[in-house]
Amino acid sequence: MSNRRNFIKVTVLSAALAAIGTSAHAADTIKVGVLHSLSGTMAISETALKETVLMTIDEINKSGGVLGKKLEPVVVDPASNWPLFAEKARQLLTKDKVAVTFGCWTSVSRKSVLPVYKELNGLLFYPVQYEGEELEKNVFYTGAAPNQQAIPAVEYLMSKDGGEAKRFVLLGTDYVYPRRLQRALLQGTR
């Protein structure tokens, strides 16, 4: 089993254990929200994440669940629509009563749902690297921030062992992560 798959399994298990006493659940299940785009432009990236979460939940359930309770996935499709992410997050927390949510792929989707998770005191596991400069008790950031990944890489490239690069080009789209990454690199490599 891969390290990433083990990490996801341990994360789902830990989140479920932490959330057992925080939400109303059926006596024999713990609901786990899955908030990934299954349609629209981001479906190509996020569908695989949904499948990974479902596979992990299935493996945990086959091993007896969490403290004898089965995990019950609740999958919603925010359809690559940033405002719809917030609406679906609210549905998961209030109507579906999930204990924890695994979801979002983009910075914009995460920022869209953040006020909902803060207001309703929900827990979101965010699965990819992010731009940093954000620390919220309701979000578990599983990916690296620039100071953990990009800055050390650029510093290495600028070192003697890395080839002593004097200049580099950062290619990206006009979006939250590339803009903040560029700012972090300029501040972190001087």
Coordinates of N, CA, C and O in Angstrom, one line a residue:
M1 N 0.9 -1.2 0.0 CA 0.0 0.0 0.0 C 0.9 1.2 0.0 O 1.9 1.3 0.7
S2 N 0.6 2.2 -0.8 CA 1.4 3.4 -0.9 C 1.4 4.3 0.4 O 0.4 4.2 1.2
N3 N 2.4 5.1 0.5 CA 2.4 6.0 1.7 C 1.3 7.0 1.6 O 0.7 7.3 2.7
R4 N 0.9 7.5 0.4 CA -0.2 8.4 0.3 C -1.5 7.8 0.8 O -2.3 8.3 1.5
R5 N -1.7 6.5 0.3 CA -2.9 5.8 0.7 C -3.0 5.6 2.2 O -4.0 5.7 2.8
N6 N -1.8 5.2 2.8 CA -1.8 5.0 4.2 C -2.1 6.3 4.9 O -2.8 6.3 5.9
F7 N -1.5 7.4 4.4 CA -1.7 8.7 5.0 C -3.2 9.1 5.0 O -3.8 9.5 6.0
I8 N -3.9 8.8 3.9 CA -5.3 9.1 3.7 C -6.1 8.3 4.7 O -7.0 8.7 5.4
K9 N -5.7 7.0 4.8 CA -6.5 6.1 5.7 C -6.3 6.5 7.1 O -7.3 6.6 7.9
V10 N -5.1 6.9 7.6 CA -4.9 7.3 8.9 C -5.6 8.6 9.2 O -6.2 8.9 10.2
T11 N -5.6 9.5 8.2 CA -6.3 10.8 8.3 C -7.8 10.6 8.5 O -8.4 11.2 9.3
V12 N -8.4 9.8 7.6 CA -9.8 9.6 7.7 C -10.2 8.9 9.1 O -11.1 9.4 9.8
L13 N -9.4 8.0 9.5 CA -9.6 7.3 10.8 C -9.5 8.3 11.9 O -10.3 8.4 12.8
S14 N -8.4 9.1 11.9 CA -8.2 10.1 13.0 C -9.3 11.1 13.0 O -9.8 11.5 14.1
A15 N -9.7 11.6 11.8 CA -10.8 12.6 11.8 C -12.1 12.0 12.3 O -12.9 12.7 13.1
A16 N -12.4 10.8 12.0 CA -13.6 10.1 12.4 C -13.6 10.0 14.0 O -14.6 10.2 14.6
L17 N -12.4 9.6 14.5 CA -12.3 9.4 15.9 C -12.5 10.7 16.6 O -13.2 10.8 17.7
A18 N -11.9 11.8 16.1 CA -11.9 13.1 16.7 C -13.4 13.6 16.7 O -13.8 14.4 17.6
A19 N -14.1 13.3 15.7 CA -15.4 13.9 15.5 C -16.6 13.1 16.1 O -17.7 13.5 16.1
I20 N -16.3 11.9 16.6 CA -17.4 11.1 17.2 C -18.3 11.8 18.1 O -19.5 11.7 18.1
G21 N -17.7 12.6 19.0 CA -18.5 13.2 20.0 C -19.0 14.6 19.6 O -19.7 15.2 20.4
T22 N -18.7 15.1 18.4 CA -19.0 16.4 18.1 C -20.3 16.6 17.2 O -20.7 17.7 17.0
S23 N -20.8 15.6 16.6 CA -22.0 15.7 15.8 C -23.0 14.6 16.1 O -22.6 13.5 16.6
A24 N -24.2 14.9 15.7 CA -25.3 13.8 15.9 C -25.2 12.8 14.8 O -25.1 13.2 13.6
H25 N -25.1 11.5 15.1 CA -25.0 10.5 14.1 C -26.0 9.3 14.5 O -26.4 9.2 15.6
A26 N -26.2 8.6 13.5 CA -27.0 7.3 13.7 C -26.1 6.5 14.7 O -24.9 6.6 14.7
A27 N -26.7 5.6 15.4 CA -26.0 4.8 16.4 C -24.9 4.0 15.8 O -23.9 3.8 16.5
D28 N -25.0 3.6 14.6 CA -24.0 2.7 14.0 C -23.1 3.3 12.9 O -22.4 2.6 12.3
T29 N -23.3 4.6 12.6 CA -22.5 5.2 11.5 C -21.9 6.5 11.9 O -22.4 7.2 12.8
I30 N -20.8 6.9 11.2 CA -20.3 8.2 11.3 C -20.3 8.8 9.9 O -19.7 8.1 9.0
K31 N -20.9 9.9 9.7 CA -21.0 10.4 8.3 C -19.8 11.2 8.0 O -19.3 12.0 8.8
V32 N -19.3 11.0 6.8 CA -18.1 11.7 6.3 C -18.4 12.4 5.0 O -18.9 11.7 4.0
G33 N -18.3 13.7 4.9 CA -18.6 14.5 3.7 C -17.5 14.4 2.7 O -16.3 14.4 3.0
V34 N -17.9 14.3 1.5 CA -17.0 14.3 0.3 C -17.4 15.5 -0.6 O -18.5 15.4 -1.2
L35 N -16.6 16.5 -0.6 CA -16.9 17.8 -1.3 C -16.0 18.0 -2.4 O -15.0 18.9 -2.3
H36 N -16.1 17.3 -3.5 CA -15.3 17.4 -4.7 C -16.1 17.6 -5.9 O -17.2 16.9 -6.0
S37 N -15.6 18.4 -6.9 CA -16.4 18.6 -8.2 C -16.3 17.3 -9.0 O -15.3 16.7 -9.3
L38 N -17.5 16.8 -9.3 CA -17.7 15.6 -10.1 C -18.1 16.0 -11.5 O -18.3 15.1 -12.4
S39 N -18.4 17.3 -11.7 CA -18.7 17.8 -13.1 C -18.1 19.2 -13.2 O -17.6 19.7 -12.2
G40 N -18.0 19.7 -14.4 CA -17.4 21.0 -14.6 C -15.9 20.9 -14.8 O -15.4 19.8 -15.0
T41 N -15.2 22.0 -14.9 CA -13.8 22.0 -15.3 C -12.9 21.3 -14.3 O -11.9 20.8 -14.8
M42 N -13.2 21.3 -13.1 CA -12.3 20.7 -12.1 C -12.6 19.2 -11.9 O -11.8 18.5 -11.1
A43 N -13.6 18.6 -12.5 CA -13.9 17.2 -12.3 C -12.8 16.3 -12.7 O -12.6 15.3 -12.0
I44 N -12.0 16.7 -13.7 CA -10.9 15.8 -14.1 C -9.9 15.6 -13.0 O -9.3 14.5 -12.8
S45 N -9.7 16.6 -12.1 CA -8.8 16.5 -11.0 C -9.5 15.9 -9.7 O -8.9 15.1 -9.0
E46 N -10.7 16.4 -9.5 CA -11.3 16.1 -8.2 C -12.0 14.7 -8.2 O -12.2 14.2 -7.1
T47 N -12.4 14.1 -9.3 CA -13.1 12.8 -9.3 C -12.2 11.8 -8.7 O -12.6 10.9 -7.9
A48 N -10.9 11.8 -9.0 CA -9.9 10.8 -8.4 C -9.8 11.0 -6.9 O -9.7 10.0 -6.2
L49 N -9.9 12.2 -6.4 CA -9.9 12.4 -5.0 C -11.1 11.8 -4.3 O -11.0 11.1 -3.2
K50 N -12.3 12.0 -4.9 CA -13.5 11.4 -4.4 C -13.4 9.9 -4.3 O -13.7 9.2 -3.3
E51 N -12.9 9.3 -5.4 CA -12.7 7.8 -5.5 C -11.7 7.3 -4.4 O -11.9 6.3 -3.8
T52 N -10.7 8.1 -4.1 CA -9.7 7.7 -3.1 C -10.3 7.7 -1.7 O -10.1 6.8 -0.9
V53 N -11.1 8.8 -1.4 CA -11.8 8.9 -0.1 C -12.8 7.7 0.0 O -12.8 7.0 1.1
L54 N -13.5 7.4 -1.0 CA -14.5 6.3 -1.0 C -13.8 4.9 -0.8 O -14.3 4.1 0.0
M55 N -12.7 4.7 -1.5 CA -11.9 3.5 -1.3 C -11.4 3.4 0.1 O -11.5 2.3 0.7
T56 N -10.9 4.5 0.6 CA -10.4 4.4 2.0 C -11.5 4.2 3.0 O -11.3 3.4 4.0
I57 N -12.6 4.8 2.9 CA -13.7 4.5 3.8 C -14.1 3.0 3.7 O -14.4 2.4 4.7
D58 N -14.2 2.5 2.5 CA -14.5 1.1 2.3 C -13.5 0.2 3.0 O -13.9 -0.8 3.7
E59 N -12.2 0.5 2.9 CA -11.2 -0.3 3.6 C -11.3 -0.2 5.1 O -11.2 -1.2 5.8
I60 N -11.6 1.0 5.6 CA -11.8 1.1 7.1 C -13.0 0.4 7.5 O -13.0 -0.3 8.5
N61 N -14.1 0.4 6.8 CA -15.3 -0.3 7.1 C -15.1 -1.8 7.1 O -15.6 -2.5 8.0
K62 N -14.3 -2.3 6.1 CA -14.0 -3.7 6.0 C -13.2 -4.2 7.2 O -13.2 -5.4 7.6
S63 N -12.4 -3.3 7.8 CA -11.6 -3.6 9.0 C -12.3 -3.4 10.3 O -11.7 -3.3 11.3
G64 N -13.6 -3.1 10.2 CA -14.4 -3.0 11.4 C -14.9 -1.6 11.8 O -15.5 -1.4 12.8
G65 N -14.5 -0.6 10.9 CA -15.0 0.7 11.1 C -14.1 1.4 12.2 O -13.0 1.1 12.4
V66 N -14.7 2.4 12.8 CA -14.0 3.2 13.8 C -14.8 3.0 15.1 O -16.0 3.4 15.2
L67 N -14.2 2.4 16.1 CA -14.8 2.1 17.4 C -16.1 1.4 17.2 O -17.1 1.7 17.8
G68 N -16.1 0.5 16.2 CA -17.3 -0.3 16.0 C -18.4 0.4 15.1 O -19.4 -0.2 14.8
K69 N -18.1 1.6 14.7 CA -19.1 2.3 13.9 C -18.6 2.3 12.4 O -17.4 2.5 12.2
K70 N -19.5 2.1 11.5 CA -19.2 2.2 10.1 C -19.1 3.7 9.6 O -19.9 4.5 10.1
L71 N -18.2 4.0 8.7 CA -18.2 5.3 8.1 C -19.2 5.3 7.0 O -19.2 4.4 6.2
E72 N -19.9 6.4 6.9 CA -20.9 6.5 5.8 C -20.6 7.7 5.0 O -20.7 8.9 5.4
P73 N -20.1 7.5 3.7 CA -19.8 8.7 2.9 C -21.1 9.4 2.4 O -22.1 8.8 2.1
V74 N -21.0 10.8 2.4 CA -22.0 11.6 1.9 C -21.4 12.4 0.8 O -20.6 13.3 1.1
V75 N -21.6 12.1 -0.5 CA -20.9 12.7 -1.6 C -21.8 13.8 -2.2 O -23.0 13.5 -2.5
V76 N -21.3 15.0 -2.4 CA -22.0 16.1 -3.1 C -21.1 16.6 -4.2 O -19.9 16.4 -4.2
D77 N -21.8 17.2 -5.2 CA -21.1 17.7 -6.4 C -21.2 19.2 -6.5 O -22.3 19.7 -6.9
P78 N -20.2 20.0 -6.1 CA -20.3 21.5 -6.2 C -20.1 21.9 -7.7 O -20.1 23.1 -7.9
A79 N -19.8 21.0 -8.6 CA -19.8 21.3 -10.0 C -18.9 22.4 -10.5 O -19.2 23.1 -11.4
S80 N -17.7 22.5 -9.8 CA -16.7 23.4 -10.2 C -17.2 24.9 -10.1 O -16.7 25.8 -10.8
N81 N -18.2 25.1 -9.3 CA -18.9 26.4 -9.1 C -18.6 26.9 -7.7 O -19.1 26.3 -6.7
W82 N -17.7 27.9 -7.6 CA -17.2 28.3 -6.3 C -18.3 28.7 -5.3 O -18.2 28.2 -4.1
P83 N -19.3 29.5 -5.7 CA -20.4 29.7 -4.7 C -21.1 28.5 -4.3 O -21.6 28.3 -3.1
L84 N -21.3 27.5 -5.2 CA -22.0 26.3 -4.9 C -21.2 25.4 -3.9 O -21.8 24.7 -3.1
F85 N -19.9 25.6 -3.8 CA -19.1 24.9 -2.8 C -19.6 25.3 -1.4 O -19.8 24.4 -0.6
A86 N -19.8 26.6 -1.2 CA -20.3 27.0 0.1 C -21.6 26.5 0.4 O -21.9 26.0 1.5
E87 N -22.5 26.5 -0.6 CA -23.9 25.9 -0.4 C -23.8 24.4 0.0 O -24.5 24.0 0.9
K88 N -23.0 23.7 -0.8 CA -22.9 22.2 -0.5 C -22.2 22.0 0.8 O -22.6 21.0 1.5
A89 N -21.3 22.8 1.2 CA -20.7 22.6 2.5 C -21.7 22.8 3.6 O -21.8 22.1 4.6
R90 N -22.5 23.9 3.5 CA -23.6 24.1 4.5 C -24.5 22.9 4.5 O -24.9 22.5 5.6
Q91 N -24.9 22.4 3.4 CA -25.8 21.2 3.3 C -25.1 20.0 4.1 O -25.8 19.3 4.9
L92 N -23.9 19.8 3.8 CA -23.2 18.6 4.5 C -23.2 18.8 6.0 O -23.4 17.8 6.7
L93 N -23.0 20.0 6.5 CA -22.9 20.2 7.9 C -24.3 20.3 8.6 O -24.4 19.8 9.7
T94 N -25.2 20.9 8.0 CA -26.5 21.1 8.6 C -27.6 20.1 8.3 O -28.2 19.6 9.2
K95 N -27.7 19.7 7.1 CA -28.7 18.7 6.7 C -28.2 17.3 6.8 O -28.9 16.4 7.4
D96 N -27.0 17.0 6.3 CA -26.5 15.7 6.3 C -25.7 15.4 7.6 O -25.5 14.2 7.9
K97 N -25.4 16.4 8.4 CA -24.8 16.2 9.7 C -23.5 15.3 9.7 O -23.3 14.4 10.5
V98 N -22.6 15.7 8.7 CA -21.3 15.0 8.7 C -20.4 15.4 9.8 O -20.5 16.5 10.3
A99 N -19.6 14.5 10.2 CA -18.7 14.7 11.3 C -17.4 15.4 10.8 O -16.8 16.2 11.5
V100 N -17.1 15.2 9.6 CA -15.9 15.7 8.9 C -16.1 15.8 7.4 O -16.9 15.0 6.9
T101 N -15.4 16.7 6.8 CA -15.5 16.7 5.3 C -14.1 16.7 4.7 O -13.2 17.3 5.2
F102 N -14.0 15.9 3.6 CA -12.8 15.9 2.8 C -13.1 16.6 1.5 O -14.1 16.1 0.8
G103 N -12.4 17.6 1.1 CA -12.8 18.3 -0.1 C -12.1 19.5 -0.5 O -11.1 19.9 0.2
C104 N -12.5 20.1 -1.6 CA -11.9 21.2 -2.2 C -10.6 20.8 -2.9 O -9.9 20.0 -2.4
W105 N -10.3 21.5 -4.0 CA -9.1 21.3 -4.7 C -8.4 22.6 -5.0 O -7.2 22.7 -4.9
T106 N -9.2 23.6 -5.2 CA -8.6 24.9 -5.5 C -8.6 25.8 -4.3 O -9.4 25.6 -3.4
S107 N -7.8 26.8 -4.3 CA -7.8 27.8 -3.3 C -9.1 28.6 -3.2 O -9.6 28.9 -2.1
V108 N -9.7 28.9 -4.3 CA -10.9 29.6 -4.4 C -12.1 28.8 -3.8 O -12.9 29.3 -3.0
S109 N -12.1 27.5 -4.0 CA -13.1 26.6 -3.4 C -12.9 26.6 -1.9 O -13.9 26.6 -1.1
R110 N -11.7 26.4 -1.4 CA -11.4 26.4 0.0 C -11.8 27.7 0.6 O -12.5 27.8 1.7
K111 N -11.5 28.8 0.0 CA -11.8 30.1 0.6 C -13.4 30.4 0.5 O -13.9 31.0 1.4
S112 N -14.0 29.8 -0.4 CA -15.5 29.9 -0.5 C -16.2 29.2 0.7 O -17.2 29.6 1.2
V113 N -15.7 28.0 1.1 CA -16.3 27.2 2.2 C -15.8 27.6 3.6 O -16.5 27.3 4.5
L114 N -14.7 28.3 3.6 CA -14.1 28.6 4.9 C -15.1 29.3 5.9 O -15.2 28.9 7.1
P115 N -15.8 30.3 5.4 CA -16.8 31.0 6.4 C -17.8 30.0 6.9 O -18.3 30.1 8.1
V116 N -18.3 29.1 6.1 CA -19.3 28.1 6.5 C -18.7 27.2 7.6 O -19.3 26.9 8.6
Y117 N -17.5 26.7 7.4 CA -16.9 25.8 8.4 C -16.6 26.5 9.7 O -16.7 26.0 10.8
K118 N -16.2 27.8 9.6 CA -16.0 28.6 10.8 C -17.3 28.8 11.5 O -17.4 28.7 12.7
E119 N -18.3 29.3 10.8 CA -19.6 29.6 11.4 C -20.2 28.3 12.1 O -20.8 28.4 13.2
L120 N -20.2 27.2 11.4 CA -20.8 26.0 11.9 C -19.9 25.1 12.7 O -20.3 24.0 13.1
N121 N -18.6 25.5 12.9 CA -17.6 24.8 13.6 C -17.4 23.4 13.0 O -17.3 22.4 13.7
G122 N -17.4 23.3 11.7 CA -17.1 22.0 11.0 C -15.6 21.8 10.8 O -14.8 22.7 11.0
L123 N -15.2 20.6 10.3 CA -13.8 20.3 10.1 C -13.7 19.9 8.6 O -14.3 19.0 8.2
L124 N -12.8 20.6 7.9 CA -12.5 20.3 6.5 C -11.0 19.9 6.4 O -10.1 20.5 6.9
F125 N -10.8 18.7 5.7 CA -9.5 18.3 5.4 C -9.3 18.7 3.9 O -10.0 18.3 3.0
Y126 N -8.3 19.6 3.7 CA -7.9 20.2 2.4 C -6.8 19.4 1.8 O -5.7 19.3 2.5
P127 N -6.9 18.7 0.6 CA -6.0 17.7 0.2 C -4.7 18.1 -0.5 O -3.9 17.2 -0.9
V128 N -4.5 19.4 -0.8 CA -3.4 19.7 -1.7 C -2.5 20.9 -1.1 O -2.9 21.5 -0.1
Q129 N -1.4 21.1 -1.8 CA -0.6 22.2 -1.3 C -1.4 23.5 -1.4 O -2.4 23.6 -2.1
Y130 N -1.1 24.5 -0.6 CA -1.8 25.7 -0.6 C -0.8 26.9 -0.4 O 0.4 26.7 -0.2
E131 N -1.3 28.1 -0.6 CA -0.5 29.2 -0.7 C 0.0 29.7 0.7 O 0.9 30.6 0.8
G132 N -0.4 29.1 1.8 CA 0.0 29.5 3.1 C -0.7 30.8 3.5 O -1.8 31.1 3.0
E133 N -0.2 31.5 4.4 CA -0.8 32.8 4.9 C -2.2 32.6 5.4 O -3.0 33.5 5.4
E134 N -2.5 31.4 5.8 CA -3.9 31.1 6.3 C -3.7 30.0 7.3 O -3.1 29.0 7.1
L135 N -4.3 30.2 8.5 CA -4.3 29.2 9.5 C -5.7 29.2 10.2 O -6.0 30.2 10.9
E136 N -6.5 28.2 10.0 CA -7.8 28.2 10.5 C -8.0 26.9 11.3 O -7.6 25.8 10.8
K137 N -8.6 27.0 12.5 CA -8.8 25.8 13.3 C -9.8 24.8 12.7 O -9.8 23.6 13.0
N138 N -10.6 25.2 11.7 CA -11.6 24.4 11.1 C -11.0 23.7 9.8 O -11.8 23.1 9.1
V139 N -9.8 24.0 9.4 CA -9.2 23.4 8.2 C -7.9 22.6 8.6 O -7.0 23.2 9.3
F140 N -7.8 21.4 8.2 CA -6.6 20.6 8.3 C -5.9 20.6 6.9 O -6.4 20.0 6.0
Y141 N -4.9 21.4 6.8 CA -4.1 21.5 5.6 C -3.2 20.4 5.4 O -2.2 20.3 6.2
T142 N -3.4 19.5 4.5 CA -2.6 18.3 4.3 C -1.4 18.5 3.4 O -0.5 17.7 3.3
G143 N -1.4 19.6 2.6 CA -0.4 19.8 1.6 C 0.6 20.9 2.1 O 0.4 21.6 3.1
A144 N 1.7 21.0 1.4 CA 2.8 21.9 1.8 C 2.4 23.3 1.4 O 1.7 23.6 0.4
A145 N 3.0 24.3 2.1 CA 2.9 25.7 1.8 C 4.3 26.0 1.2 O 5.2 25.3 1.2
P146 N 4.3 27.2 0.5 CA 5.6 27.6 -0.2 C 6.9 27.5 0.7 O 7.9 27.0 0.2
N147 N 6.8 27.8 2.0 CA 8.0 27.8 2.8 C 8.4 26.3 3.1 O 9.5 26.1 3.5
Q148 N 7.6 25.4 2.8 CA 7.9 24.0 3.0 C 8.3 23.3 1.7 O 8.9 22.2 1.8
Q149 N 8.1 23.8 0.6 CA 8.3 23.1 -0.7 C 9.0 24.0 -1.7 O 10.1 23.7 -2.1
A150 N 8.4 25.1 -2.1 CA 9.0 25.9 -3.2 C 10.2 26.7 -2.8 O 11.2 26.7 -3.5
I151 N 10.2 27.3 -1.6 CA 11.3 28.1 -1.2 C 12.6 27.3 -1.0 O 13.6 27.6 -1.5
P152 N 12.5 26.1 -0.3 CA 13.7 25.3 -0.2 C 14.2 24.8 -1.6 O 15.4 24.7 -1.8
A153 N 13.3 24.5 -2.6 CA 13.7 24.1 -3.9 C 14.4 25.2 -4.6 O 15.5 25.0 -5.2
V154 N 13.9 26.4 -4.5 CA 14.6 27.6 -5.2 C 15.9 27.9 -4.5 O 16.9 28.1 -5.2
E155 N 15.9 27.8 -3.2 CA 17.2 28.1 -2.5 C 18.3 27.0 -2.9 O 19.4 27.3 -3.0
Y156 N 17.8 25.8 -3.1 CA 18.8 24.7 -3.5 C 19.3 25.1 -4.9 O 20.5 25.0 -5.2
L157 N 18.4 25.4 -5.8 CA 18.8 25.8 -7.2 C 19.8 26.9 -7.2 O 20.6 27.0 -8.1
M158 N 19.7 27.8 -6.2 CA 20.5 29.0 -6.2 C 21.9 28.7 -5.4 O 22.8 29.5 -5.5
S159 N 21.9 27.5 -4.8 CA 23.1 27.1 -4.1 C 24.2 26.5 -5.0 O 23.9 26.2 -6.2
K160 N 25.4 26.4 -4.5 CA 26.4 25.8 -5.3 C 26.1 24.3 -5.7 O 26.2 24.0 -6.9
D161 N 25.5 23.5 -4.8 CA 25.1 22.2 -5.1 C 24.0 22.1 -6.2 O 23.9 21.1 -6.9
G162 N 23.2 23.1 -6.2 CA 22.0 23.2 -7.1 C 22.3 23.8 -8.5 O 21.4 23.9 -9.3
G163 N 23.5 24.3 -8.7 CA 23.9 24.9 -9.9 C 24.1 26.4 -9.9 O 24.3 27.0 -10.9
E164 N 23.9 27.0 -8.7 CA 24.1 28.5 -8.6 C 23.2 29.3 -9.6 O 23.7 30.3 -10.1
A165 N 22.0 29.0 -9.7 CA 21.1 29.7 -10.6 C 21.0 31.2 -10.1 O 20.9 31.4 -8.9
K166 N 21.1 32.1 -11.0 CA 21.0 33.5 -10.6 C 19.7 34.1 -10.9 O 19.2 35.1 -10.3
R167 N 19.0 33.5 -11.8 CA 17.7 33.9 -12.2 C 16.8 32.7 -12.5 O 17.3 31.6 -12.8
F168 N 15.5 32.9 -12.3 CA 14.6 31.8 -12.6 C 13.2 32.5 -13.0 O 13.0 33.6 -12.8
V169 N 12.4 31.7 -13.7 CA 11.1 32.2 -14.2 C 10.1 31.3 -13.5 O 10.2 30.1 -13.5
L170 N 9.0 32.0 -13.0 CA 7.9 31.3 -12.4 C 6.7 31.4 -13.4 O 6.3 32.5 -13.7
L171 N 6.4 30.2 -13.9 CA 5.2 30.2 -14.8 C 4.0 29.8 -14.1 O 4.0 28.8 -13.3
G172 N 2.9 30.4 -14.3 CA 1.6 30.0 -13.7 C 0.5 30.9 -14.2 O 0.7 31.7 -15.1
T173 N -0.7 30.5 -13.8 CA -1.9 31.3 -14.2 C -2.1 32.5 -13.2 O -1.5 32.6 -12.2
D174 N -2.9 33.4 -13.6 CA -3.3 34.5 -12.8 C -4.3 34.1 -11.8 O -5.5 34.1 -12.0
Y175 N -3.8 33.5 -10.7 CA -4.7 32.9 -9.7 C -4.1 33.0 -8.3 O -2.9 33.4 -8.2
V176 N -4.8 32.7 -7.3 CA -4.4 32.9 -5.9 C -3.0 32.2 -5.6 O -2.1 32.9 -5.2
Y177 N -2.9 30.9 -5.9 CA -1.7 30.2 -5.5 C -0.5 30.7 -6.3 O 0.5 31.0 -5.6
P178 N -0.5 30.9 -7.6 CA 0.7 31.4 -8.2 C 1.1 32.8 -7.8 O 2.3 33.1 -7.7
R179 N 0.1 33.6 -7.6 CA 0.4 35.0 -7.1 C 1.1 35.0 -5.7 O 2.1 35.6 -5.5
R180 N 0.5 34.2 -4.8 CA 1.1 34.2 -3.4 C 2.4 33.4 -3.4 O 3.3 33.8 -2.7
L181 N 2.6 32.4 -4.3 CA 3.8 31.7 -4.4 C 4.9 32.6 -4.9 O 6.0 32.6 -4.3
Q182 N 4.6 33.4 -5.9 CA 5.6 34.4 -6.4 C 6.1 35.3 -5.3 O 7.2 35.6 -5.1
R183 N 5.1 35.9 -4.5 CA 5.4 36.8 -3.5 C 6.3 36.1 -2.4 O 7.2 36.7 -1.9
A184 N 5.9 34.9 -2.0 CA 6.7 34.1 -1.0 C 8.1 33.9 -1.5 O 9.0 34.0 -0.7
L185 N 8.3 33.5 -2.8 CA 9.6 33.2 -3.3 C 10.4 34.5 -3.3 O 11.6 34.5 -3.0
L186 N 9.9 35.6 -3.7 CA 10.6 36.9 -3.7 C 11.0 37.3 -2.2 O 12.1 37.8 -2.0
Q187 N 10.1 37.0 -1.3 CA 10.5 37.3 0.1 C 11.4 36.3 0.7 O 12.3 36.7 1.5
G188 N 11.3 35.0 0.3 CA 12.0 34.0 1.0 C 13.4 33.7 0.4 O 14.1 32.9 1.1
T189 N 13.7 34.2 -0.7 CA 15.0 33.8 -1.3 C 15.9 35.0 -1.4 O 16.9 35.0 -2.2
R190 N 15.7 36.0 -0.6 CA 16.6 37.2 -0.7 C 17.7 37.0 0.4 O 17.6 36.4 1.3

